[in-house]
Short mmCIF file of C-alpha atoms in Angstrom, two decimals:
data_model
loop_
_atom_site.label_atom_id
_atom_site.label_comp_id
_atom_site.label_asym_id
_atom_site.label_seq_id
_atom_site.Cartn_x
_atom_site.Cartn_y
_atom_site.Cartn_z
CA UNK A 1 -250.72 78.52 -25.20
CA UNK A 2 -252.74 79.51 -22.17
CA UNK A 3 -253.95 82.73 -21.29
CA UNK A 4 -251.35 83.72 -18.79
CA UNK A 5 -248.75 82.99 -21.14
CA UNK A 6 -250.84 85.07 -23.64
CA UNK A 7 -250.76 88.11 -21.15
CA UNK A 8 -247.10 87.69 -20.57
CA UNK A 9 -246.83 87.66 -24.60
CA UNK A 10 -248.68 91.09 -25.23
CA UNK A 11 -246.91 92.62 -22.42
CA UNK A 12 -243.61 91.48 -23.90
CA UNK A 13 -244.60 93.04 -27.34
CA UNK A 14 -245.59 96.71 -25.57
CA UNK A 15 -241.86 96.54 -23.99
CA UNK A 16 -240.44 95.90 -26.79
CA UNK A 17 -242.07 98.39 -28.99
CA UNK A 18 -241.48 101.00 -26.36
CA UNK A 19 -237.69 100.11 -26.43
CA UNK A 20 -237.56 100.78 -30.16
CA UNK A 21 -239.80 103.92 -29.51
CA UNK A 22 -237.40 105.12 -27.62
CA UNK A 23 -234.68 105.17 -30.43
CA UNK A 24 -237.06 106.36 -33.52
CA UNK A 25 -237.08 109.98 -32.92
CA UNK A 26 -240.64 112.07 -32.64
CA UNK A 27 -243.17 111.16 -30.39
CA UNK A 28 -245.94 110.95 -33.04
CA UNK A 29 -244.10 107.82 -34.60
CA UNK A 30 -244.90 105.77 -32.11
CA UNK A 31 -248.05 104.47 -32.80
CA UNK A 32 -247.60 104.21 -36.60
CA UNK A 33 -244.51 102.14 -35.33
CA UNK A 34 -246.77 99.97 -33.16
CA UNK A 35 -249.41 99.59 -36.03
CA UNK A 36 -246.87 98.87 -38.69
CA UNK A 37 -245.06 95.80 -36.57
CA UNK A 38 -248.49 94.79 -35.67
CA UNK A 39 -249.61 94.42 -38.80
CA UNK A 40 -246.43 92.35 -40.16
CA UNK A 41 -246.90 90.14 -37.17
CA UNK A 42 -250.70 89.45 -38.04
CA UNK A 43 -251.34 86.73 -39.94
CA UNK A 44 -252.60 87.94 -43.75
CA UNK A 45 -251.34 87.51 -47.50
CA UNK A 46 -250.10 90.50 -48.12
CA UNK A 47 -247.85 93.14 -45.84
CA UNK A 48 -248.04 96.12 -47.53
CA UNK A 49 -249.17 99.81 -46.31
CA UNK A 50 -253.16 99.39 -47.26
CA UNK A 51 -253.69 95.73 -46.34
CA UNK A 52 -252.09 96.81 -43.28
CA UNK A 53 -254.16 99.35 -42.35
CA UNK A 54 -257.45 97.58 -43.13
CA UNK A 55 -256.23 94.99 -40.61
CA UNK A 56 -255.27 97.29 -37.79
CA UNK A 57 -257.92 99.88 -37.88
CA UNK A 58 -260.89 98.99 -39.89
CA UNK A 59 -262.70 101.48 -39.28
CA UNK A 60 -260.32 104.07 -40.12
CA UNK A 61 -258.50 102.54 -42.89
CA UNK A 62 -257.60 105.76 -45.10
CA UNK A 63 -256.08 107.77 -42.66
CA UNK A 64 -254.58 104.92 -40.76
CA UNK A 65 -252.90 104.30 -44.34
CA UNK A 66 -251.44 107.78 -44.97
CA UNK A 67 -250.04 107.39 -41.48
CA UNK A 68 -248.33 104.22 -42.19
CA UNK A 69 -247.22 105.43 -45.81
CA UNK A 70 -245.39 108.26 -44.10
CA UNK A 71 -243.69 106.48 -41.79
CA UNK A 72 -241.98 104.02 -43.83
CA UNK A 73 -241.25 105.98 -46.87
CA UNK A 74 -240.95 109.62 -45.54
CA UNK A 75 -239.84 109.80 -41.67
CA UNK A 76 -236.28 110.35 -41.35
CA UNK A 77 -235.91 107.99 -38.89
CA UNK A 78 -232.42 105.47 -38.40
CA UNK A 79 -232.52 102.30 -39.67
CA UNK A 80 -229.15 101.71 -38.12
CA UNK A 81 -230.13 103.00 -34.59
CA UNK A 82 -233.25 100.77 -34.33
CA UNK A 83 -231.66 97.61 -35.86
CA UNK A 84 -228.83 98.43 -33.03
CA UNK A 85 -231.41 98.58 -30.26
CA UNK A 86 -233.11 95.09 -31.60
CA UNK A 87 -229.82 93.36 -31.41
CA UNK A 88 -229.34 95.04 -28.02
CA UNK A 89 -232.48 93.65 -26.95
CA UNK A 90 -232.42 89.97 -28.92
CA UNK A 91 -228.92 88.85 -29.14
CA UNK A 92 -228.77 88.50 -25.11
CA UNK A 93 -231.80 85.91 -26.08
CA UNK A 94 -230.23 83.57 -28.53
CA UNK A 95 -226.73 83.99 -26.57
CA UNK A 96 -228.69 82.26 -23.90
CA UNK A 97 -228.81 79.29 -25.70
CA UNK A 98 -225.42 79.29 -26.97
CA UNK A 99 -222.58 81.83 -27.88
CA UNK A 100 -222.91 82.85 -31.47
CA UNK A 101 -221.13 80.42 -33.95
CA UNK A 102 -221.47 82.35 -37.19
CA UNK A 103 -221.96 85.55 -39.00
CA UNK A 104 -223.87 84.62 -42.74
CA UNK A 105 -223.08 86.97 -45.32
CA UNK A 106 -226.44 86.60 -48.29
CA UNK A 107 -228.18 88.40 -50.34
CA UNK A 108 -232.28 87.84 -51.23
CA UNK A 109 -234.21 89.06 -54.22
CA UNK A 110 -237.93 90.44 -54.62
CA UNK A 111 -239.30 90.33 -57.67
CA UNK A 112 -240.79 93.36 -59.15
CA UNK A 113 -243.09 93.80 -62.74
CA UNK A 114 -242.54 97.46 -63.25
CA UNK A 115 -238.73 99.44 -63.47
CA UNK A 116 -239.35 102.32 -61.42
CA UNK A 117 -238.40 100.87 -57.70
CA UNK A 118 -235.14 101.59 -56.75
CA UNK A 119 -232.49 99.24 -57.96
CA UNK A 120 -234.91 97.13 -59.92
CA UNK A 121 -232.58 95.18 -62.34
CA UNK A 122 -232.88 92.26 -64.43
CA UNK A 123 -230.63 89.89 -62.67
CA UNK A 124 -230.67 86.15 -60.64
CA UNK A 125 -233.17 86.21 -58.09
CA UNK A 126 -233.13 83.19 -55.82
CA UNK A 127 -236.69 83.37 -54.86
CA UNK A 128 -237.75 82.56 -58.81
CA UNK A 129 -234.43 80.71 -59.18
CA UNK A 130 -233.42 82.11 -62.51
CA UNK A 131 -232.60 85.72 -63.81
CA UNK A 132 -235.68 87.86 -63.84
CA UNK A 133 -236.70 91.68 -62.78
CA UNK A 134 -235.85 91.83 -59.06
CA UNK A 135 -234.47 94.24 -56.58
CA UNK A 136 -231.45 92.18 -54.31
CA UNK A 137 -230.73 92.66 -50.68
CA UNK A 138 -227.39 92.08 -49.16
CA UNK A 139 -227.55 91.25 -45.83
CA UNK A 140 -225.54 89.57 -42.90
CA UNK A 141 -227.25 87.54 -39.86
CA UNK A 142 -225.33 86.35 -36.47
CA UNK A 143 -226.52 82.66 -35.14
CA UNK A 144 -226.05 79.83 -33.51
CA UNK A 145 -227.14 76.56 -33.47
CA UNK A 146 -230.48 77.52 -31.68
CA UNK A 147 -231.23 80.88 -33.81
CA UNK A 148 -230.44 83.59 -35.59
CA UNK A 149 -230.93 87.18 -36.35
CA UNK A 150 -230.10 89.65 -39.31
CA UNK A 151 -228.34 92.77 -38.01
CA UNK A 152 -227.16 94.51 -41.51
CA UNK A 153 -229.03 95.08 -44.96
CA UNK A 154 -228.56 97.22 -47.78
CA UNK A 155 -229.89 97.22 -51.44
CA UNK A 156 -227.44 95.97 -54.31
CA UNK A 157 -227.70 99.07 -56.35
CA UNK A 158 -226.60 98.26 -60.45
CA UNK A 159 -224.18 100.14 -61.74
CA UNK A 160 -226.62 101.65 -64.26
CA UNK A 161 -228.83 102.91 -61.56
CA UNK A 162 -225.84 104.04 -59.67
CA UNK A 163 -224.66 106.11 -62.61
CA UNK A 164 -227.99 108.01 -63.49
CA UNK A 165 -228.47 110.98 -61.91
CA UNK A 166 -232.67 111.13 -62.96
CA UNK A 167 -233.64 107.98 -61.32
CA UNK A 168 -231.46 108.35 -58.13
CA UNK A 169 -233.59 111.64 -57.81
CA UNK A 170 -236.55 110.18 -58.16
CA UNK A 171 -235.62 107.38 -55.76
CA UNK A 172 -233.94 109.38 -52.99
CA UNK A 173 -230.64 107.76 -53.28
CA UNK A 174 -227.88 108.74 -50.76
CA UNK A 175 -225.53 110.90 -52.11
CA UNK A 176 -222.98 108.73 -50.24
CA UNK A 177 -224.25 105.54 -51.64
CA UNK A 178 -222.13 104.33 -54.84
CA UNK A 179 -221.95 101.21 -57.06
CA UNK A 180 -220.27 98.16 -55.36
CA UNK A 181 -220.52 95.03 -55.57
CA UNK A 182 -222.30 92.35 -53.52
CA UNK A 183 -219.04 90.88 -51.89
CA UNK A 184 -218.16 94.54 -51.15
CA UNK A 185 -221.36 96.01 -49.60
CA UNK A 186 -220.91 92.85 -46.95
CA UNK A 187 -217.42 93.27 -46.13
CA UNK A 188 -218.54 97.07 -45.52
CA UNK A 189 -221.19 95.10 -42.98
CA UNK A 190 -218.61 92.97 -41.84
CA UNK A 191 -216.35 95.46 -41.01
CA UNK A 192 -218.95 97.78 -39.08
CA UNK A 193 -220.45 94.78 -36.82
CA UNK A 194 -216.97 94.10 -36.17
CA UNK A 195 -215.93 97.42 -35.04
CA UNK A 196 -218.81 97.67 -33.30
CA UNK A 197 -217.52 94.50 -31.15
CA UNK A 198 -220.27 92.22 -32.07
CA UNK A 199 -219.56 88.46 -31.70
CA UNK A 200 -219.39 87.54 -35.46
CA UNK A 201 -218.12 84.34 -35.09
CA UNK A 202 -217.50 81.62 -38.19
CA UNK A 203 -218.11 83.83 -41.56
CA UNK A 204 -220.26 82.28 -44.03
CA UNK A 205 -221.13 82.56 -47.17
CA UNK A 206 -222.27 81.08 -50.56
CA UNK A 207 -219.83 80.87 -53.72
CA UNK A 208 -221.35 84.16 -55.04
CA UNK A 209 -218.69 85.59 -51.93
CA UNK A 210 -216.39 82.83 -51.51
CA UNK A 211 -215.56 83.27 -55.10
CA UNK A 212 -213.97 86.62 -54.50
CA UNK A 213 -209.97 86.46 -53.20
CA UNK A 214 -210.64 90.18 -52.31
CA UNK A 215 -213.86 89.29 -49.70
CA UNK A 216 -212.07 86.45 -48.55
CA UNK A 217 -209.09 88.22 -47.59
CA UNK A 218 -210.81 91.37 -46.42
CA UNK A 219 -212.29 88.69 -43.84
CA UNK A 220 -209.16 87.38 -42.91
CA UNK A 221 -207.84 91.13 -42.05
CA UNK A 222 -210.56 92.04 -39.88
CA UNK A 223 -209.23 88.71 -37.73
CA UNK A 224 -212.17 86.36 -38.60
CA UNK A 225 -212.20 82.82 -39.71
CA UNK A 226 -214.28 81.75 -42.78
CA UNK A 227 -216.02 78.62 -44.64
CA UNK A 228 -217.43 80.08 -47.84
CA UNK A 229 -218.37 78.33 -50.95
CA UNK A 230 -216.16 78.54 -54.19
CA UNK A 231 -216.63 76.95 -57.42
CA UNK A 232 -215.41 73.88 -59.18
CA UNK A 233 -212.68 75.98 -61.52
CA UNK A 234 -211.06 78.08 -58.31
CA UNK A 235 -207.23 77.21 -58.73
CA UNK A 236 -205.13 76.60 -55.55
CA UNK A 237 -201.46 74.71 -54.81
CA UNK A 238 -201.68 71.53 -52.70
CA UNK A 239 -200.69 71.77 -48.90
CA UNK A 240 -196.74 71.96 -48.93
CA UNK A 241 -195.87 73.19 -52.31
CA UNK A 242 -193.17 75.54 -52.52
CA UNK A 243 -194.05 78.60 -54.57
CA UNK A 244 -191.62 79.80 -56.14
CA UNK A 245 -190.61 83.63 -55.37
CA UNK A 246 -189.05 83.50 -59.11
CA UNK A 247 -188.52 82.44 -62.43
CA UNK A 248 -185.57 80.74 -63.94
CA UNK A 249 -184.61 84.31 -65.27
CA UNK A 250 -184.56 85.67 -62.01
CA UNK A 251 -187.88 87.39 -62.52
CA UNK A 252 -191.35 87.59 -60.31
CA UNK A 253 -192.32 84.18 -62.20
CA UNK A 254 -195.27 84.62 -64.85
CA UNK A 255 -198.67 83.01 -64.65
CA UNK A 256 -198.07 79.83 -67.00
CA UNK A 257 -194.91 78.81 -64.85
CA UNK A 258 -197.24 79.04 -61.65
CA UNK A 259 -199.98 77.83 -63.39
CA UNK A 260 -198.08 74.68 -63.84
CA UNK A 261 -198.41 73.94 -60.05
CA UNK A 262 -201.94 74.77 -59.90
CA UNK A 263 -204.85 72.39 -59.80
CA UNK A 264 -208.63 73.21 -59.94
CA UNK A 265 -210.72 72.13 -56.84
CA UNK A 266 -212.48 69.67 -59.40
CA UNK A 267 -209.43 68.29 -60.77
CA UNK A 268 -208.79 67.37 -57.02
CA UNK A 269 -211.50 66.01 -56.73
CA UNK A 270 -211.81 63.93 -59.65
CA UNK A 271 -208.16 62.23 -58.86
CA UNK A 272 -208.79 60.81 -55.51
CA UNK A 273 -210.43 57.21 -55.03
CA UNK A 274 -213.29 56.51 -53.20
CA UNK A 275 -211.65 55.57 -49.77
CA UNK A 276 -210.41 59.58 -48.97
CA UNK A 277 -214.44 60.47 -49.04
CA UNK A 278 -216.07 60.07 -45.93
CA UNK A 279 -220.22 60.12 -44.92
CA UNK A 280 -221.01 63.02 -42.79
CA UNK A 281 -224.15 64.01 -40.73
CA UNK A 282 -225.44 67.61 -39.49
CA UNK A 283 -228.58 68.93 -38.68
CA UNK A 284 -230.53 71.21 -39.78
CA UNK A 285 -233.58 72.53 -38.13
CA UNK A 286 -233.54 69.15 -35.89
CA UNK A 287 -233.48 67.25 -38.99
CA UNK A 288 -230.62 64.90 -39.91
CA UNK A 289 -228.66 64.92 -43.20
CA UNK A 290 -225.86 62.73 -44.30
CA UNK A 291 -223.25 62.94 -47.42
CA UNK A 292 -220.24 62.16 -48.75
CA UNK A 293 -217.20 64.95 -47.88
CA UNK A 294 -213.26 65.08 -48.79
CA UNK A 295 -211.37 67.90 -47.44
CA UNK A 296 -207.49 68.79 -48.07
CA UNK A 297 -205.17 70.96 -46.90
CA UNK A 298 -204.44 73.55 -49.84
CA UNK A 299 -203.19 77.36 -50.54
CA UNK A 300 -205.85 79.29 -53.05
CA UNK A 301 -204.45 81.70 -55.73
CA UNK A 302 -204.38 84.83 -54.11
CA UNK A 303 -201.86 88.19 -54.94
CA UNK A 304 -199.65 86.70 -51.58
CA UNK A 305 -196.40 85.10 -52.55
CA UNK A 306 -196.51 82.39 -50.23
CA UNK A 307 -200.50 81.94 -48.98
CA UNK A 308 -201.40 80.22 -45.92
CA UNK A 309 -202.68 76.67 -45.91
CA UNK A 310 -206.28 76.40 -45.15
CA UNK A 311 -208.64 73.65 -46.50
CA UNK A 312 -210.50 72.78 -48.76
CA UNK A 313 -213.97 70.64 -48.20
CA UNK A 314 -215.99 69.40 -51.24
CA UNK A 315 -219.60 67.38 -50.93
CA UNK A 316 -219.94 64.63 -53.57
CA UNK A 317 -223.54 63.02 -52.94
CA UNK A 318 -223.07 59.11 -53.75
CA UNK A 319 -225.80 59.63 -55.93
CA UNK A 320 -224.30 62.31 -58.28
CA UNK A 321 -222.38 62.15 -61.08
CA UNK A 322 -219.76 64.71 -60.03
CA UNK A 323 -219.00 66.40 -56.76
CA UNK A 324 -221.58 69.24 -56.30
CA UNK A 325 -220.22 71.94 -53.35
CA UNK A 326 -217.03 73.15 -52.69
CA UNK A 327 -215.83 75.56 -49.80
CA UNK A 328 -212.41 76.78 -48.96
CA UNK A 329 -212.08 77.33 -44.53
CA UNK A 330 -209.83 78.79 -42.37
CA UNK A 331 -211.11 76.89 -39.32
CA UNK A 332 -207.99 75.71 -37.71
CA UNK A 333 -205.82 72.61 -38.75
CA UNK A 334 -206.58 70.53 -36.02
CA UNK A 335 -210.29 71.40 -36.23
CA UNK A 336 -212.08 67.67 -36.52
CA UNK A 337 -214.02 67.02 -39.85
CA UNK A 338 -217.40 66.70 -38.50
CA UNK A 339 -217.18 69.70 -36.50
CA UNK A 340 -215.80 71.13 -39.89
CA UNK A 341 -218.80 70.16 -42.08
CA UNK A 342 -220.90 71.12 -39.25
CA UNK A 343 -219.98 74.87 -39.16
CA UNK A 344 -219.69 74.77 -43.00
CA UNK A 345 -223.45 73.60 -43.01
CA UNK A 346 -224.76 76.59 -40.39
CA UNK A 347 -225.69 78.48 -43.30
CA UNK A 348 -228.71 77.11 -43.37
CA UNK A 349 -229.63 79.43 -40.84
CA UNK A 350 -230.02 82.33 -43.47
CA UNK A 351 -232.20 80.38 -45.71
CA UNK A 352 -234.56 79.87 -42.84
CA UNK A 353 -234.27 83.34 -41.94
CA UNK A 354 -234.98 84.61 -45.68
CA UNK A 355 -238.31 82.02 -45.41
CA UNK A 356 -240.09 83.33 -42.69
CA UNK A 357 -239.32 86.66 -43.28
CA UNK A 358 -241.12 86.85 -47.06
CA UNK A 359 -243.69 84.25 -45.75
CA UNK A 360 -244.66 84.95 -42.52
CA UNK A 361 -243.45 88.82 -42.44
CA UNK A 362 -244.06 89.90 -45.69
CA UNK A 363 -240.22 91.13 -46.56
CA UNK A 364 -241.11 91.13 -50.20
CA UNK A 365 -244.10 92.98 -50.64
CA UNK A 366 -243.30 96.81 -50.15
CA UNK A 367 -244.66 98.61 -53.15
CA UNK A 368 -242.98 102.06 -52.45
CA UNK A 369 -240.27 103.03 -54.78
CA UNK A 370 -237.73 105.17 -52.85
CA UNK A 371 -234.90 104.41 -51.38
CA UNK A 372 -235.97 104.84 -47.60
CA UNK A 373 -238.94 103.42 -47.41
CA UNK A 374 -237.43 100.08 -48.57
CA UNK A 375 -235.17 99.76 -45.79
CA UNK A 376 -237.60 101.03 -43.38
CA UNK A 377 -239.76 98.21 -44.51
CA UNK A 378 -236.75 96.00 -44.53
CA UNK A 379 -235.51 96.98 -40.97
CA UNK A 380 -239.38 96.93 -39.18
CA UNK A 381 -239.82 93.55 -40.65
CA UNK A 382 -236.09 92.32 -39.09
CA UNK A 383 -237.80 93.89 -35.71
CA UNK A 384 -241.19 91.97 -35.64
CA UNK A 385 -238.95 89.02 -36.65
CA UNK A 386 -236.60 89.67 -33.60
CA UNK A 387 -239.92 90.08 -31.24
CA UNK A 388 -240.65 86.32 -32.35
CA UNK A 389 -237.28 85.09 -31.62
CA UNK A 390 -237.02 86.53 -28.24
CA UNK A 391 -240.27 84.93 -27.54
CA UNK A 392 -239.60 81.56 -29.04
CA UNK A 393 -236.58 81.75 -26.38
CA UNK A 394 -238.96 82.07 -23.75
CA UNK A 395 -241.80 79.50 -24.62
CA UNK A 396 -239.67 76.98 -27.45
CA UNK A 397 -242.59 75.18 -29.58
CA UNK A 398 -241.22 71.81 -28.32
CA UNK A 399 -239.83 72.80 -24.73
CA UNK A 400 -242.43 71.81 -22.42
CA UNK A 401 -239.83 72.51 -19.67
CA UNK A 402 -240.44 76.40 -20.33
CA UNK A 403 -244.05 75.96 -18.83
CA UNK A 404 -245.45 78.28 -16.34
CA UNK A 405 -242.39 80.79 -17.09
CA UNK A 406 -244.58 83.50 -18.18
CA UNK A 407 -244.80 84.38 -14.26
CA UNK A 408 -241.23 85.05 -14.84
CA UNK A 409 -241.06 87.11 -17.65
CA UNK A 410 -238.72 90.37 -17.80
CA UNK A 411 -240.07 93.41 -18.33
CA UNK A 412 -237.78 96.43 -19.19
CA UNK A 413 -236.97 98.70 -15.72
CA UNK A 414 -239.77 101.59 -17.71
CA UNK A 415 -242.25 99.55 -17.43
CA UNK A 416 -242.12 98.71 -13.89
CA UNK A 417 -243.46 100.15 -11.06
CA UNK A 418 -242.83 98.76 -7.50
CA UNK A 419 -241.25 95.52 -8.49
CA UNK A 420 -244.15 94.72 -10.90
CA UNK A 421 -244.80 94.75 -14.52
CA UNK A 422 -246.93 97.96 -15.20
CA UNK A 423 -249.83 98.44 -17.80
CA UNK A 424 -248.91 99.17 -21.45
CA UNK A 425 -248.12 103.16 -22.15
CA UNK A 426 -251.69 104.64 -23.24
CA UNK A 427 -249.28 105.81 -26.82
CA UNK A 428 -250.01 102.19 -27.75
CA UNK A 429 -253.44 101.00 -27.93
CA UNK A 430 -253.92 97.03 -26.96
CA UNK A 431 -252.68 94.63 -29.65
CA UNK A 432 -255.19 94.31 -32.82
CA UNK A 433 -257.65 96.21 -30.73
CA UNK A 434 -259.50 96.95 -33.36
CA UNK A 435 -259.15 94.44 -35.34
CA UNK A 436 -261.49 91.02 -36.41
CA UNK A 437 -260.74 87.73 -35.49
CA UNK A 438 -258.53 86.73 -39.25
CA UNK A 439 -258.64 83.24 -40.21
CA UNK A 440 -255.72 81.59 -39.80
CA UNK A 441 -254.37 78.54 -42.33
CA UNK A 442 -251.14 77.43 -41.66
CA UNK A 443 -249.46 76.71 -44.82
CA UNK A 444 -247.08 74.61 -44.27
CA UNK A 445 -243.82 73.67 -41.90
CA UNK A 446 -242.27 77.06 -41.47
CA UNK A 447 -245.54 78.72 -40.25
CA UNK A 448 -245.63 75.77 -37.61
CA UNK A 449 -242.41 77.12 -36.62
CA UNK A 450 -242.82 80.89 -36.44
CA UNK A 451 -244.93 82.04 -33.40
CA UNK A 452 -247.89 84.34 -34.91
CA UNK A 453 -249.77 86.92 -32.92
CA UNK A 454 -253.75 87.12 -33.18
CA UNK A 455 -256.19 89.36 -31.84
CA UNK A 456 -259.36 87.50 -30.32
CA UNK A 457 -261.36 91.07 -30.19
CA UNK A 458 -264.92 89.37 -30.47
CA UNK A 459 -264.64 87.66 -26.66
CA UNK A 460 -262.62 89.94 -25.15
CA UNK A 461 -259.23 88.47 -25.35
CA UNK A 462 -255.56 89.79 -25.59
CA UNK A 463 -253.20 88.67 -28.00
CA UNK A 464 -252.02 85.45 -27.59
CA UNK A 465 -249.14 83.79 -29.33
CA UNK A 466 -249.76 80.39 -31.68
CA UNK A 467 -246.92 77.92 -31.97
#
């Protein structure tokens, strides 16, 4: 981009690091805040403390370092209030382009060698797509078709680490913080976004949720609609069976006599013809897919007598042997099926999320072992990440439209002084001001679509943001 669009882009960052400023407590954290988003926002392979430090202040690397390191893992600052004042200041952004469509319930593992960081289990991590020693993050992201943004997190903690008192010590667990499952740590989310009245939209979520009756219908209480994966074996009635409220002895019938009426979603499946599946296309990204989809009205086994009808959508690839993803919805009857598949298929938002984040942001590579410092890490990361997507509203990689709007740019009301956009606080030193031009390599499509911020120190030039 040019250079005025470059000023309007380091200008934008000092705002927006102020705002958060503003919300994190002491005074004296402002600058380690400053360094520590600057650093995950500079290109560089790994986004821990040291590396970090050696990037922002060369020349002061060591105590530069013990700054950052007490920041993250000792302040006592709120992860909640500064994720609040990111969506406060990003949401607006991506509502711009579209009211949000979906909340997207996930959860992301980092693998770890050693057993000492806090909730390091063996267990399925998706990022080595097998079970292996990870820590797991549960978190939930609002989007729409044009972006999205992760507004919740919290570490999966395993039962054994939740029940032994030495290592929550040594990690700095919560008192407060107990064993639950995944499924329950995001309806927890859930239900504080909600009350919270955030726009939450469609919720999604992968079978590891959808297969829980209890998630599902703690979703459905809160007033939300869903489209969550299931798997094959989930047993539900067909759309206009008559449960029976009892048996032929006059009791609550028993589980053989309902199970008699039941039917897996693959049994389904399997006993319709060709003709009732259908080729469907949604995007993803800007990309086009097509596959093959069913869907059928049905009522899932759930502890209600007489469950409501909602559907049931399954993907069969004409190139598998078997259908391969199933999802039960309660988007409404009349709801058409593209639009159906469509919302089913937002998901993918999270996946993209989950990629920059670990490649571009370093997510993954915290080396601290407590408890705070994790989700400090965890929550600065989500705020360089919103910085990028309130900037990618402004100047979109592929919206040439959006040229010359940097003259246009808003600046928070602080940093304003008679109408016009006022130098950066003196708390926060220019962008990478001390730091050496890096080399850049791009390696591969997602970094191509994540904005990155360099520092061009040896000719005198602010940061500037690369599409």
């Amino acid at each position: 981009m040019d250079l005025p669009e470059s000023n309007a882009s380091r200008l934008n960052f000092e705002a927006y690091i102020n705002e958060l400023a503003n919300v994190i407590g002491h005074a004296d954290r402002a600058v380690p805040l400053h360094d520590y988003c600057t650093g995950l926002l500079l290109p560089g392979e790994r986004k821990s403390v040291e590396p970090m430090a050696a990037l922002t202040v060369p020349t002061r690397t060591a105590p530069k370092h013990q700054s950052l390191l007490h920041f993250v893992a000792n302040a006592p600052w709120s992860d909640q209030a500064v994720l609040t004042k990111v969506r406060q200041m990003v949401l607006p952004k991506i509502e711009a382009c579209g009211a949000i469509e979906a909340s997207i319930v996930d959860d992301t593992g980092f693998p770890k060698k050693g057993k000492h960081s806090v909730g390091v289990a063996r267990q399925y991590c998706g990022q080595l797509g097998k079970q292996d020693n990870c820590q797991a993050v549960v978190s939930l992201s609002v989007a729409n078709r044009h972006a999205s943004l992760p507004i919740a997190h919290q570490l999966y903690l395993p039962k054994a680490w939740a029940d032994d008192p030495d290592r929550r010590k040594k990690a700095r667990i919560p008192e407060d913080i107990v064993f639950k499952t995944k499924p329950q740590i995001a309806l927890d989310q859930l239900k504080t976004v909600h009350a919270a009245g955030i726009p939450l939209g469609t919720v999604l979520a992968d079978a590891g949720y959808g297969y829980d009756s209890q998630f599902r219908d703690g979703v459905t209480k809160l007033g939300l609609l869903y489209a969550v994966g299931i798997q094959s074996n989930v047993l539900m009635w067909k759309a206009g069976t008559i449960l029976p409220v009892q048996g032929p002895d006059g009791r609550k019938p028993s589980r053989p006599q309902l199970r008699a009426q039941q039917i897996s979603a693959k049994e389904l499946a399997l006993g319709h013809p060709a003709e009732a599946w259908q080729n469907m296309t949604w995007r993803e990204d800007g990309e086009a897919f097509t596959s093959r989809f069913a869907r059928w009205r049905v009522r899932p086994v759930i502890e209600a007598e007489q469950p409501a009808e909602e559907w049931l959508v399954i993907e069969w690839p004409e190139d598998a042997a078997e259908p391969t993803k199933y999802w039960l919805s309660t988007l409404p009857a009349d709801i058409g099926f593209e639009a159906l598949v469509g919302r089913t298929k937002l998901r993918w938002r999270i996946e993209r999320d989950y990629q920059e984040l670990k490649q571009e942001l370093g997510l993954g590579h915290y080396e601290g072992r407590g408890w705070r410092g994790l989700h400090h890490h965890i929550t600065l990361c989500v705020a360089a990440y919103g910085f990028l997507i309130a900037e990618r509203a402004i100047f979109p990689p592929s919206g040439s439209r959006y040229r010359g709007r940097s003259e246009t740019v808003v600046v928070p009301a602080s940093y304003r002084s008679n109408g016009t956009a006022a130098a950066p606080p003196a708390a926060y030193p220019e962008l990478h001001r001390h730091a050496p031009t890096p080399t850049y390599r791009r390696p591969g499509r997602v970094s191509a679509a994540v904005p990155m911020l360099r520092h061009e120190a040896a000719n005198g030039k602010s940061m500037e943001l690369m599409t």
